[in-house]
PDB file of C-alpha atoms and ligand atoms in Angstrom:
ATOM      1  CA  UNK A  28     -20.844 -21.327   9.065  1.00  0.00           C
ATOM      2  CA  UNK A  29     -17.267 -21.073   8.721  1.00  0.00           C
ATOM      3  CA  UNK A  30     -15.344 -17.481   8.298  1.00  0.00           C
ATOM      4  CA  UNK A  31     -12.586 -15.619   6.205  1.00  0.00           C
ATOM      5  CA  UNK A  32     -11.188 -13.659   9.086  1.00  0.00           C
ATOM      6  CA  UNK A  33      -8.520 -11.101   8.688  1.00  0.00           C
ATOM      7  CA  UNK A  34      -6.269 -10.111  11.543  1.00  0.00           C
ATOM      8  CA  UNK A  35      -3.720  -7.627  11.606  1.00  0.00           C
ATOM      9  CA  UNK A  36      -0.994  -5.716  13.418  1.00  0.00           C
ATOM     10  CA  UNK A  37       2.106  -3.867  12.491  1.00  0.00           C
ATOM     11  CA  UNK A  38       5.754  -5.410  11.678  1.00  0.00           C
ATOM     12  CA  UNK A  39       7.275  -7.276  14.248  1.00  0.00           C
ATOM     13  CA  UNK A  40       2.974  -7.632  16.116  1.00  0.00           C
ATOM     14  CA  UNK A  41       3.683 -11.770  16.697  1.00  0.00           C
ATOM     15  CA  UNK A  42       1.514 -12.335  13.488  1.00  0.00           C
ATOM     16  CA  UNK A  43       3.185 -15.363  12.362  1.00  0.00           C
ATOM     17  CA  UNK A  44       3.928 -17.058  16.207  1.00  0.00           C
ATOM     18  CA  UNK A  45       0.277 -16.444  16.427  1.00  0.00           C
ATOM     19  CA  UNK A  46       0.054 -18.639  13.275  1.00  0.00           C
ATOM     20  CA  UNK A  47       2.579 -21.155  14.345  1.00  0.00           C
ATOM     21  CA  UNK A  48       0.629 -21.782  17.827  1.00  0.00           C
ATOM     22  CA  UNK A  49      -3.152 -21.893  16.387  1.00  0.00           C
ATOM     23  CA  UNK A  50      -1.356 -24.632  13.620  1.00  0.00           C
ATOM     24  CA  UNK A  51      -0.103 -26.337  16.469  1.00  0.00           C
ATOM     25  CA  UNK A  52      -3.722 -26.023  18.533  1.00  0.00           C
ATOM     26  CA  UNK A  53      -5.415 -27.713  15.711  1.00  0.00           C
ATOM     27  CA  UNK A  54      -3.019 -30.712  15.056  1.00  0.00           C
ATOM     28  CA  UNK A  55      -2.511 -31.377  18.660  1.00  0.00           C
ATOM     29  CA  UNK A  56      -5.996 -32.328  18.683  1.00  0.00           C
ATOM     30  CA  UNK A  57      -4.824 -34.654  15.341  1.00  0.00           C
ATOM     31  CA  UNK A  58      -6.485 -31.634  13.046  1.00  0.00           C
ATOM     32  CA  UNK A  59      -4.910 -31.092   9.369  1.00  0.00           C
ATOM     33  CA  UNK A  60      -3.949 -27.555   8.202  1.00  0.00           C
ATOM     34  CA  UNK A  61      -3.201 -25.752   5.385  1.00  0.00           C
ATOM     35  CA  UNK A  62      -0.909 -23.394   5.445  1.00  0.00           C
ATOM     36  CA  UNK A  63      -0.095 -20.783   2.580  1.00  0.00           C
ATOM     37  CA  UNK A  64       1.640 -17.845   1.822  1.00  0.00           C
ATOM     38  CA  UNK A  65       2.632 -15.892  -1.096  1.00  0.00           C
ATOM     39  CA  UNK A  66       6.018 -16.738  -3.282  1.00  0.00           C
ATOM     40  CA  UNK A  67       6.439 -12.658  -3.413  1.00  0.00           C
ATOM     41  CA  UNK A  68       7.382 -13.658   0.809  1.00  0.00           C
ATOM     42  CA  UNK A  69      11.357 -14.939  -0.110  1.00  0.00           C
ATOM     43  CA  UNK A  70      11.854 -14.570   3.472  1.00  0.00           C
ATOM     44  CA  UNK A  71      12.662 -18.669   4.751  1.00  0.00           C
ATOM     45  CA  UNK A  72      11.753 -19.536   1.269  1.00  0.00           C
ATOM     46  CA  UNK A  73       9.189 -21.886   1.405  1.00  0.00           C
ATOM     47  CA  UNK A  74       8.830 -21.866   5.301  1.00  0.00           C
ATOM     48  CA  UNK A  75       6.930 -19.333   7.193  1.00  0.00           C
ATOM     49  CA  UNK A  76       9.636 -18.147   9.862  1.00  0.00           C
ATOM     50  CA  UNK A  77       8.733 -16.094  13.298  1.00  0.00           C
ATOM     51  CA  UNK A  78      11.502 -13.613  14.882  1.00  0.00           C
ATOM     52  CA  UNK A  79      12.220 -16.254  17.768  1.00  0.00           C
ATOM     53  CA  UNK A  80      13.138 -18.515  15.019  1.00  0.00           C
ATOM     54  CA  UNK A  81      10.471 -21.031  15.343  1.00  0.00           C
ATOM     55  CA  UNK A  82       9.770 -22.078  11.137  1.00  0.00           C
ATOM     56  CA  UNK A  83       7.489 -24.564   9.519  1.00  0.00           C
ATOM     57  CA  UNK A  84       6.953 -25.405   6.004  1.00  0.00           C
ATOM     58  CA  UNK A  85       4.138 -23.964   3.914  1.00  0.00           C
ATOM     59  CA  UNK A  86       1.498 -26.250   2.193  1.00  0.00           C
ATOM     60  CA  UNK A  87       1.074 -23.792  -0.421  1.00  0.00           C
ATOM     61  CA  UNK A  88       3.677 -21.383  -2.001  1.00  0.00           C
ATOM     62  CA  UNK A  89       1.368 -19.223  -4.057  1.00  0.00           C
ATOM     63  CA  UNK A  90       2.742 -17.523  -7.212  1.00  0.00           C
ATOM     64  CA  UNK A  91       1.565 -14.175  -8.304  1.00  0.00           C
ATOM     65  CA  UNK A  92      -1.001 -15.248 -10.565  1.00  0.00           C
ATOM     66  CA  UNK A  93      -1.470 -18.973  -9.397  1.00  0.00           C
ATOM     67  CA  UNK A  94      -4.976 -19.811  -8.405  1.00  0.00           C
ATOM     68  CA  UNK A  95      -5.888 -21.489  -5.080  1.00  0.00           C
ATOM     69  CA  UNK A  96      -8.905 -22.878  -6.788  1.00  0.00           C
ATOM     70  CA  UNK A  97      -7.312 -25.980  -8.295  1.00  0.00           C
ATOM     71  CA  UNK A  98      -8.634 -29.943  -7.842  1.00  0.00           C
ATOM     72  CA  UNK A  99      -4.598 -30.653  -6.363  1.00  0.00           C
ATOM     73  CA  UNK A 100      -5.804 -27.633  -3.388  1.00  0.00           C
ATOM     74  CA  UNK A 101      -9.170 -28.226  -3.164  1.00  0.00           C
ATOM     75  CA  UNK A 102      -7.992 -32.252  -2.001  1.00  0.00           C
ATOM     76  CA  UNK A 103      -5.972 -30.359   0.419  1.00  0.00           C
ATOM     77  CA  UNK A 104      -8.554 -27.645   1.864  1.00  0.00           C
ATOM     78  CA  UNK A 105     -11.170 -31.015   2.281  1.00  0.00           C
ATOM     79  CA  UNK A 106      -8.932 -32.966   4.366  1.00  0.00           C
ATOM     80  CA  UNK A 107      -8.142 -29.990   6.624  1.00  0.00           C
ATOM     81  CA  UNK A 108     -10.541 -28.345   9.657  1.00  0.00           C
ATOM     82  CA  UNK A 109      -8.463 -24.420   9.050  1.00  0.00           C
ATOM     83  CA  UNK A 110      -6.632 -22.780   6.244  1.00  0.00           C
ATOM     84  CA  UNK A 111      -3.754 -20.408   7.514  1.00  0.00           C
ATOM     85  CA  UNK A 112      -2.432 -17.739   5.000  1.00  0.00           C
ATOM     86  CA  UNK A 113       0.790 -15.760   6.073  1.00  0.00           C
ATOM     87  CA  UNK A 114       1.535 -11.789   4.762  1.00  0.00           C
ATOM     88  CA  UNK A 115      -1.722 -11.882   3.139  1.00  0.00           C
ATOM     89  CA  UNK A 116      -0.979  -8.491   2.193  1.00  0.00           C
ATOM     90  CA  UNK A 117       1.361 -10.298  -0.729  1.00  0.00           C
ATOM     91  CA  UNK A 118      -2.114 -11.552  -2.588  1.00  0.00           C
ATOM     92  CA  UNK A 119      -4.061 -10.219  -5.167  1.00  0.00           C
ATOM     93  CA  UNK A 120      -7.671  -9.200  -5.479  1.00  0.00           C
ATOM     94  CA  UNK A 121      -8.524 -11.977  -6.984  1.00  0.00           C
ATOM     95  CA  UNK A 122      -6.604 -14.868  -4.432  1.00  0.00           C
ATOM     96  CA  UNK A 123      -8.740 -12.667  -1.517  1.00  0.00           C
ATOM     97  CA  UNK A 124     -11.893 -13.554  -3.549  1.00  0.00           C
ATOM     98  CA  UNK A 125     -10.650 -17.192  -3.596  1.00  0.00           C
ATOM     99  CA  UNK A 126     -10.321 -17.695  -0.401  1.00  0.00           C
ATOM    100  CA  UNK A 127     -13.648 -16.080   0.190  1.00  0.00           C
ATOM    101  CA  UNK A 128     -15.572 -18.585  -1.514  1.00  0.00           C
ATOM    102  CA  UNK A 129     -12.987 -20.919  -0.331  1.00  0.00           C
ATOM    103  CA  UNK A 130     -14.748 -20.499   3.196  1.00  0.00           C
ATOM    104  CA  UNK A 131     -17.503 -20.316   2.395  1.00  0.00           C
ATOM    105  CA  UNK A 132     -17.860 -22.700  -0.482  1.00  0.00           C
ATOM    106  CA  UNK A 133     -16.076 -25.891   1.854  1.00  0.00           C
ATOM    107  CA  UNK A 134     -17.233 -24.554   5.102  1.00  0.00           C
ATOM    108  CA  UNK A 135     -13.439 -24.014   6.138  1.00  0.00           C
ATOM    109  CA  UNK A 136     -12.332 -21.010   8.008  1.00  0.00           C
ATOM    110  CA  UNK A 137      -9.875 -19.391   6.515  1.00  0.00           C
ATOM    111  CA  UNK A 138      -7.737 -16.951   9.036  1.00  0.00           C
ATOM    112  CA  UNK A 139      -5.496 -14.358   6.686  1.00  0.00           C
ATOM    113  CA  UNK A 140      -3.119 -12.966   8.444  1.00  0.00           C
ATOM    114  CA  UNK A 141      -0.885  -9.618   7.859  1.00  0.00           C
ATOM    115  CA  UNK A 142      -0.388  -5.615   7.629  1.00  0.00           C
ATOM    116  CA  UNK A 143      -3.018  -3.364   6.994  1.00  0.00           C
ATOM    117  CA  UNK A 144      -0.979  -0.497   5.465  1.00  0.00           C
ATOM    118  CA  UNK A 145       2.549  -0.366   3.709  1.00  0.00           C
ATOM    119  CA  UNK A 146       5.849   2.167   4.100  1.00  0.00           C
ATOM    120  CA  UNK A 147       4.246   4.832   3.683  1.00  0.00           C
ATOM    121  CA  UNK A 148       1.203   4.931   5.753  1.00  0.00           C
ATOM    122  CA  UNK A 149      -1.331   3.864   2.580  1.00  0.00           C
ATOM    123  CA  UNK A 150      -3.738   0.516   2.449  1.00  0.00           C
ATOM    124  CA  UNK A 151      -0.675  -2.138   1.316  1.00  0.00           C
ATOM    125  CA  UNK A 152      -2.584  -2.800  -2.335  1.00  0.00           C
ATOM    126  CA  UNK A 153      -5.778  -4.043  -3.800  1.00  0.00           C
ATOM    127  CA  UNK A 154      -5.923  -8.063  -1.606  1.00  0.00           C
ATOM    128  CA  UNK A 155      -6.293  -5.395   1.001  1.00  0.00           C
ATOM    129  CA  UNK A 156      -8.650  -3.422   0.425  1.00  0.00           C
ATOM    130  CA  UNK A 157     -10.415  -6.559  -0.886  1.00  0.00           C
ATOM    131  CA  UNK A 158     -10.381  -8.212   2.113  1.00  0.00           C
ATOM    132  CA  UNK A 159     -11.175  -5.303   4.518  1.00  0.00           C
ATOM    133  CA  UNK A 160     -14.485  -4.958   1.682  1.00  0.00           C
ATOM    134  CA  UNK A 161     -15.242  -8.491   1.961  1.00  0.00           C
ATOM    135  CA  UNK A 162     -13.947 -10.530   5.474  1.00  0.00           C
ATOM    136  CA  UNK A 163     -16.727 -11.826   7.680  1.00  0.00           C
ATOM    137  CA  UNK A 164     -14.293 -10.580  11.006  1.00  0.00           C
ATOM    138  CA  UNK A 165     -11.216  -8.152  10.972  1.00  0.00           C
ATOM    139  CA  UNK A 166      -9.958  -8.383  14.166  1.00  0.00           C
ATOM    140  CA  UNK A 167      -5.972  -6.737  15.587  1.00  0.00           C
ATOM    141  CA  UNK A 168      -4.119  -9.117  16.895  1.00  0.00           C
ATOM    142  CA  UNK A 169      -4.193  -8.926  20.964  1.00  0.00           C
ATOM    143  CA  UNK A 170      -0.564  -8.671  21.527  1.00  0.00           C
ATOM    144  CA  UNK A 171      -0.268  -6.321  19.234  1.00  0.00           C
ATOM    145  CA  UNK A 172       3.441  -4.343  18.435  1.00  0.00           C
ATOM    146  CA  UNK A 173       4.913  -1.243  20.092  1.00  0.00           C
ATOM    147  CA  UNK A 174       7.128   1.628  18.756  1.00  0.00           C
ATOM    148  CA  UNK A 175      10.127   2.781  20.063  1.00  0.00           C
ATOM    149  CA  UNK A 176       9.024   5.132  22.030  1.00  0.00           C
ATOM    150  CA  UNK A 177       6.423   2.356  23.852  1.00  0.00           C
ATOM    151  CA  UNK A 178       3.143   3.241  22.217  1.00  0.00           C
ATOM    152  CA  UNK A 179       1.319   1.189  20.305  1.00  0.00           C
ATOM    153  CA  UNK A 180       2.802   0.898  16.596  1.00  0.00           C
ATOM    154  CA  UNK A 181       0.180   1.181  13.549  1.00  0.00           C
ATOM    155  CA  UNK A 182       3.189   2.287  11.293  1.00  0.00           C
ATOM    156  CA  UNK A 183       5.535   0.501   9.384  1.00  0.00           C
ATOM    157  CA  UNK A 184       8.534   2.224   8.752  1.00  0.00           C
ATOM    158  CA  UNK A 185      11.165   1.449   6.422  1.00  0.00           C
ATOM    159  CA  UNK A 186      14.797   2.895   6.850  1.00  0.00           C
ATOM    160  CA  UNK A 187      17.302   2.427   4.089  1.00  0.00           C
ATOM    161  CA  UNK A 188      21.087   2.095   5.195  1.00  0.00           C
ATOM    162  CA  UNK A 189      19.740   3.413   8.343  1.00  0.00           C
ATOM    163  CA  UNK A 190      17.503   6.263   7.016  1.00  0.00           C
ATOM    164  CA  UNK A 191      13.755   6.795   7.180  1.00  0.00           C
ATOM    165  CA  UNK A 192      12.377   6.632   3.951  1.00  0.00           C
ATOM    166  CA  UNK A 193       8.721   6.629   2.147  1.00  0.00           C
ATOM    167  CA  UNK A 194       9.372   6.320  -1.229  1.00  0.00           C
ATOM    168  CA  UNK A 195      10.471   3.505  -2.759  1.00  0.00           C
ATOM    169  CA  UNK A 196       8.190   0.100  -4.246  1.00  0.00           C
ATOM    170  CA  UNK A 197       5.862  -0.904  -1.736  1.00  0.00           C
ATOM    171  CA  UNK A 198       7.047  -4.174  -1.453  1.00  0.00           C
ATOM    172  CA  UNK A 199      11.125  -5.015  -0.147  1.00  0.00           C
ATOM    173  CA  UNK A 200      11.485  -7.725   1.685  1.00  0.00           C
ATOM    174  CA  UNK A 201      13.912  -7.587   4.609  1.00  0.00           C
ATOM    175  CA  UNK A 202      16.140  -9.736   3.524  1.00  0.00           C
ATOM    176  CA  UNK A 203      15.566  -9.639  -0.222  1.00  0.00           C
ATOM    177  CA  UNK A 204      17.785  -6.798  -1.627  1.00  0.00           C
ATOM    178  CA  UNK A 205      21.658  -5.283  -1.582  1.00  0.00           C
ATOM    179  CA  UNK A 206      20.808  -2.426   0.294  1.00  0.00           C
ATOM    180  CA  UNK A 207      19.838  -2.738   4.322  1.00  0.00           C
ATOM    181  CA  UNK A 208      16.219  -2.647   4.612  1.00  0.00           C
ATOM    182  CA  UNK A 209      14.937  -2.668   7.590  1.00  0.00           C
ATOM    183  CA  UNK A 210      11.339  -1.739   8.995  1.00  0.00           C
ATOM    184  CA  UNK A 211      10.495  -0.191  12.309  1.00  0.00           C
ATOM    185  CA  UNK A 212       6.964   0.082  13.611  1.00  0.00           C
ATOM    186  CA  UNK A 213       6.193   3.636  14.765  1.00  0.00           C
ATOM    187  CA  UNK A 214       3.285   5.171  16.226  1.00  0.00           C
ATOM    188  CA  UNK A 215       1.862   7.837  14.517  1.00  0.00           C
ATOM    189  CA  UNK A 216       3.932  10.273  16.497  1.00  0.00           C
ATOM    190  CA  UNK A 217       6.945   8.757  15.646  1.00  0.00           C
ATOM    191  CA  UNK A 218       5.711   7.983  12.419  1.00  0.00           C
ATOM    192  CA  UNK A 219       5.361  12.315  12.176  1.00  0.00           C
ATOM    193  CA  UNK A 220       8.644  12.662  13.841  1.00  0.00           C
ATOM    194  CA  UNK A 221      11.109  10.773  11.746  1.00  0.00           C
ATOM    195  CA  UNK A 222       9.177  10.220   8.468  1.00  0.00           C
ATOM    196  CA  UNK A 223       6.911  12.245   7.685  1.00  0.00           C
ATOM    197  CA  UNK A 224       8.548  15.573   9.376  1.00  0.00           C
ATOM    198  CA  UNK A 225      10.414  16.912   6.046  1.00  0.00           C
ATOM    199  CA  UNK A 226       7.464  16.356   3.475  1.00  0.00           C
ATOM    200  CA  UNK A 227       5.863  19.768   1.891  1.00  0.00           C
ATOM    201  CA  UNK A 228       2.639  18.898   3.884  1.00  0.00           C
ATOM    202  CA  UNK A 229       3.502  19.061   6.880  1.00  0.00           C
ATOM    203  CA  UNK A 230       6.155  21.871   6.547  1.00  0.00           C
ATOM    204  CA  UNK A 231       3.191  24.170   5.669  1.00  0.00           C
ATOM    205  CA  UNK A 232       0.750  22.478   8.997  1.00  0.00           C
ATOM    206  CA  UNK A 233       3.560  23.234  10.907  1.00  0.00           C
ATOM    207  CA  UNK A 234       4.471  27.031   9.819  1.00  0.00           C
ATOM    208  CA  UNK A 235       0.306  27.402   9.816  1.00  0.00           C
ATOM    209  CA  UNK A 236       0.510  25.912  13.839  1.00  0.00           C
ATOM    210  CA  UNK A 237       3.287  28.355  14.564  1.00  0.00           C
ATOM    211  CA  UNK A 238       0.910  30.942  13.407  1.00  0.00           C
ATOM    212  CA  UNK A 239      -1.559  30.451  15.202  1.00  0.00           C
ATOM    213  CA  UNK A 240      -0.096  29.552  18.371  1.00  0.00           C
TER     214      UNK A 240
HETATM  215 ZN1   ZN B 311       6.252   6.315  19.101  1.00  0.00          ZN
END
């Protein structure tokens, strides 16, 4: 029985080099692959693109509210032996569900691959919490990413012209806009530190631990 597996890590955690090796795994052994990501992703346009600068084209550049459940895909998905999906935190309920019976329905596993939570420390949007409700496996990836301090990161922080922010939409690409956006992954004592450290909440924890104490 083949899987939809999810694996994630924070910004900068080798997701898509892990993507780029298992591709070339599977056609080294003279295996097809799909893979896809989401059009939301203008980052290399339609390649996927790692931070050593190793790129490769996508199979499927999936609009907003495209379906991957279409005769021109499904002659792709039964030609190939694994379906690869980049920043799956980019699709919708509804693609998640689609590649769930995609997996199930073919008998193709179907490894997703992206961030858990957004900016400001929530579940990125509704493909996932969709896929963390539905995925046969959810797995971190091994190699995992660190913080600047050297602990592991679960954070992903964005600064603005060089500021820590969380507010702002959820999704900016790097790249994508005037202003310099840049994300940092943090542990979640960095994450307090620099981010979180001037919001109303924990103002009042920390006058209530100074109380105490
Ligand atoms: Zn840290």
């Amino acid at each position: 029985m083949a899987n939809l597996i999810f694996k994630y890590s924070a910004m900068n955690g080798g997701k898509t080099i892990n993507i780029l090796q298992t591709a070339y795994s599977y056609e080294d052994k003279g295996f097809k692959i799909v893979i896809i990501k989401s059009k939301k992703d203008t980052k290399g346009k339609d390649n996927i693109v790692a931070r050593n600068g190793m790129m490769r084209k996508v199979d499927i550049l999936l609009k907003e509210n495209e379906s991957l459940l279409t005769e021109k895909n499904y002659k792709l998905y039964y030609t190939a032996k694994v379906i690869l999906v980049d920043e799956v935190e980019l699709l919708s309920e509804k693609q998640i569900k689609e590649l769930w019976y995609i997996a199930h329905l073919i008998n193709i596993p179907v490894l997703c691959y992206g961030l858990k939570s957004n900016f400001k420390g929530e579940i990125f949007g509704e493909g996932v919490s969709k896929i963390f409700a539905i995925a046969d496996i959810v797995e971190e990836i091994g190699s995992s990413s660190f913080c600047i301090c050297g602990q592991k990161a679960i954070f992903n922080a964005r600064k603005v012209n060089d500021k820590f922010t969380d507010t702002g939409p959820t999704i900016v690409i790097e790249d994508g806009t005037k202003e310099n956006v840049e994300y940092v992954p943090l542990c979640s004592d960095c994450y307090l530190k620099y981010v979180k450290i001037h919001s109303n909440e924990a103002k009042t924890l920390a006058k209530l631990v100074d109380k105490v104490r």
